[in-house]
Amino acid sequence: MSISLHKISLLLVFVCSTLFAQLKHETRAVWVATNFGLDWPHGLTTPEQKRDGLREIFRNIAAKNYNTVYFQVRSNGQTLYNSKYESYSSVFVRHGNTPPFDPAEYAIELAREYGLEIHAWVNVLRCFSGSNRVILNDPSHPVNVFGSKAVMFYENNVTSYWLDPGFPEVREYLVNLFTDLLEKYNFDGLHLDFIRYPGKSFRDENTYKLYGNNQPISQFRRNNITLFMTALRKNIRNVNPKIKIGAAPIGIYKNGTTHTGLQAYWDVSQDVETWVADDLLDYVAPQIYWNISDKPKFDVIADEWKIIIGNKLMIPGIAAYKQDVKSEMNQIIDYCRKINTDGMAFFRYGNIKNNMYFNNFALPAKTNKIEIPLVAPPLSLSSSISANGNKTILRWVKPSGEFSPRYYAVYEIISGTNKFAGLVPGDLNSKTIFNPVERKLNYSYSVSSIDEEWSESKNRVTTTISDNNLAKLVASTREKYNPVLVNKKNHFVLLVNSTVNDKVELKGIYKTGSKTLLSRKLNKGLNIFKLSSQTAKYTHLEIYYISSGKKQSLRI
């Protein structure tokens, strides 16, 4: 039997590549390094290029199902935000020039747009490293402001400068520096890096004589950092108690029977146990930069950190820049989940931008692990189709109540399951969904609310919309269960209505032979298959129903 060609405009329907049945909390963080321009604004010169480059980083991070960015805003004693204490970074603007835009403000804007949590990543005590000593000509640079209180450290043929936290005025300066940052910018968190001494050979003998009080120098150093963090915590809680404070200590806390190396506690004065016990941190991201196969072993060290960190969020740092780690990445991620970490962090963006480790979406981990949503779902949800039929528009009414949503979570309902389709910022109340060719007669959607703690409202509002163009096409077919071929200019669509479950094979026929174009499962009801534009080169198509042995022909 032969059926003539139908030409009709088809609706597009959105099918999100990140599908999951229920939102899951798992921080998937990426360090975006700006020191030396590593991830950004490396190689970008004009303001437009810099804006576009940063947007692409955030877009790609969200597209790969990460949900958190540690955006570096202070390194080498310079900043990527408007600070009243330090100058803008030379990787962004030449000293003395007016910045073309505010990188921190723009990064926060992008994070909100793409549904990402964003933390201000700061290098705390190390204030200079590298070969660009022109930076040190700046009178406002900490090396010049603090003089001998900024100590030169030489190791492995590298010279660096570190602020000496044994001096009360250094601790006060750093507390004020970061308090000023968080007063001006709406970051979700503060991520403390280089919150340590460079090593045991640090030259702080004079400081120790002044303030050591006869305690062991190792304990003196640990106390200095803890004093700074205590004062910082107090200030930040006054600015905004919801800001997450995190630190990235080095990977080995103390040497064990299976591993040795630079020790956080003994060698660089990071007393993480006290930080956790004194509630100075909300999360810890230990830099466990090894694989599982070799020593030191990622899994063994992660187990130890799990005990040290206790009830605080544990976000293990993963060395995505190491090939031996990258080759075991899936195994490492699985192990993090096995021991119930609260996620993982990847160093750095340039090393994960071309890799896909997460096939579905998750929300960031919550500091309060008890799910107590503060927001109600939207009051109502409606849907409509654009005049040209290529878009579905969802609109909802914002919920009433004291707490406003941070985001709305949009789902497509498929076979009774809510499949995630994206986050929408809380100040918006609509989402446009672009629809590809392969579609159904009816589509259902739901929308929930997400609060500032990443809790989801217990209930969702729903809507269903019909593809009227498709319904008319099926109804207009002379014989209800005959297949229909539709030309969509740059591709074809085959509609097959079946009364039973079967399997179908489609062949393209030409003068000297045939070619199998598809072999698919055929479900009871309407089935829609997309074919390439090359289908036009065949004289006709033949459909074979495997179970029944039936055959039908369609003219091109």
Short mmCIF file of N, CA and C in Angstrom, two decimals, residues 4 49 74 76 89 93 111 124 183 195 214 228 283 303 310 323 349 364 367 399 412 415 428 432 525 539 546:
data_model
loop_
_atom_site.label_atom_id
_atom_site.label_comp_id
_atom_site.label_asym_id
_atom_site.label_seq_id
_atom_site.Cartn_x
_atom_site.Cartn_y
_atom_site.Cartn_z
N SER A 4 0.64 8.98 0.27
CA SER A 4 1.29 10.20 -0.23
C SER A 4 1.98 10.97 0.91
N GLN A 49 35.57 39.72 25.13
CA GLN A 49 36.13 38.36 25.16
C GLN A 49 36.17 37.82 26.58
N ARG A 74 41.02 36.08 44.99
CA ARG A 74 42.24 36.67 45.56
C ARG A 74 43.41 35.70 45.42
N ASN A 76 48.04 36.03 44.89
CA ASN A 76 49.24 36.88 44.72
C ASN A 76 49.06 38.27 45.33
N SER A 89 43.68 42.48 40.22
CA SER A 89 44.71 41.56 39.73
C SER A 89 45.25 42.00 38.38
N VAL A 93 43.50 43.44 34.68
CA VAL A 93 43.62 44.83 34.23
C VAL A 93 45.00 45.36 34.64
N ALA A 111 26.36 32.75 37.93
CA ALA A 111 26.01 31.62 38.80
C ALA A 111 24.51 31.57 39.03
N VAL A 124 44.86 32.78 51.31
CA VAL A 124 44.87 33.54 52.56
C VAL A 124 46.26 34.05 52.91
N GLU A 183 30.72 41.64 52.58
CA GLU A 183 29.75 42.73 52.75
C GLU A 183 29.33 43.31 51.40
N ILE A 195 45.46 28.42 53.73
CA ILE A 195 45.21 28.79 55.11
C ILE A 195 46.16 27.94 55.96
N ASN A 214 56.18 30.62 75.48
CA ASN A 214 56.83 29.36 75.85
C ASN A 214 56.09 28.10 75.41
N PHE A 228 42.80 33.46 63.85
CA PHE A 228 42.30 34.17 62.67
C PHE A 228 40.93 33.64 62.24
N TYR A 283 32.21 23.34 55.82
CA TYR A 283 32.65 22.21 55.00
C TYR A 283 34.17 22.19 54.90
N ASP A 303 38.98 7.89 54.00
CA ASP A 303 38.41 7.29 55.21
C ASP A 303 38.86 8.05 56.46
N GLY A 310 33.91 14.66 60.71
CA GLY A 310 32.73 14.41 61.53
C GLY A 310 31.44 14.83 60.87
N GLN A 323 46.98 12.32 35.34
CA GLN A 323 46.48 11.29 34.44
C GLN A 323 46.12 10.01 35.20
N TYR A 349 39.08 23.71 36.50
CA TYR A 349 38.17 23.72 35.35
C TYR A 349 38.84 23.25 34.06
N PRO A 364 23.37 21.09 45.28
CA PRO A 364 24.49 21.10 46.22
C PRO A 364 24.09 20.54 47.58
N THR A 367 24.09 22.42 54.38
CA THR A 367 24.78 22.44 55.67
C THR A 367 23.88 21.83 56.75
N PRO A 399 4.63 31.51 44.93
CA PRO A 399 3.95 31.18 46.19
C PRO A 399 3.89 32.37 47.13
N GLU A 412 9.69 17.39 33.54
CA GLU A 412 8.74 16.77 32.61
C GLU A 412 8.29 15.46 33.23
N SER A 415 5.82 8.83 32.21
CA SER A 415 5.38 7.55 32.81
C SER A 415 5.24 7.68 34.33
N LEU A 428 11.97 34.84 38.54
CA LEU A 428 11.23 34.59 37.29
C LEU A 428 10.08 33.65 37.57
N THR A 432 10.58 28.65 28.95
CA THR A 432 10.29 28.27 27.57
C THR A 432 11.03 26.98 27.24
N GLY A 525 0.27 1.92 20.37
CA GLY A 525 -0.06 3.34 20.31
C GLY A 525 0.80 4.04 19.27
N THR A 539 13.59 5.81 -3.64
CA THR A 539 12.34 5.83 -4.41
C THR A 539 11.14 5.63 -3.51
N ILE A 546 8.15 -7.23 12.40
CA ILE A 546 8.87 -8.49 12.61
C ILE A 546 7.95 -9.59 13.15
#
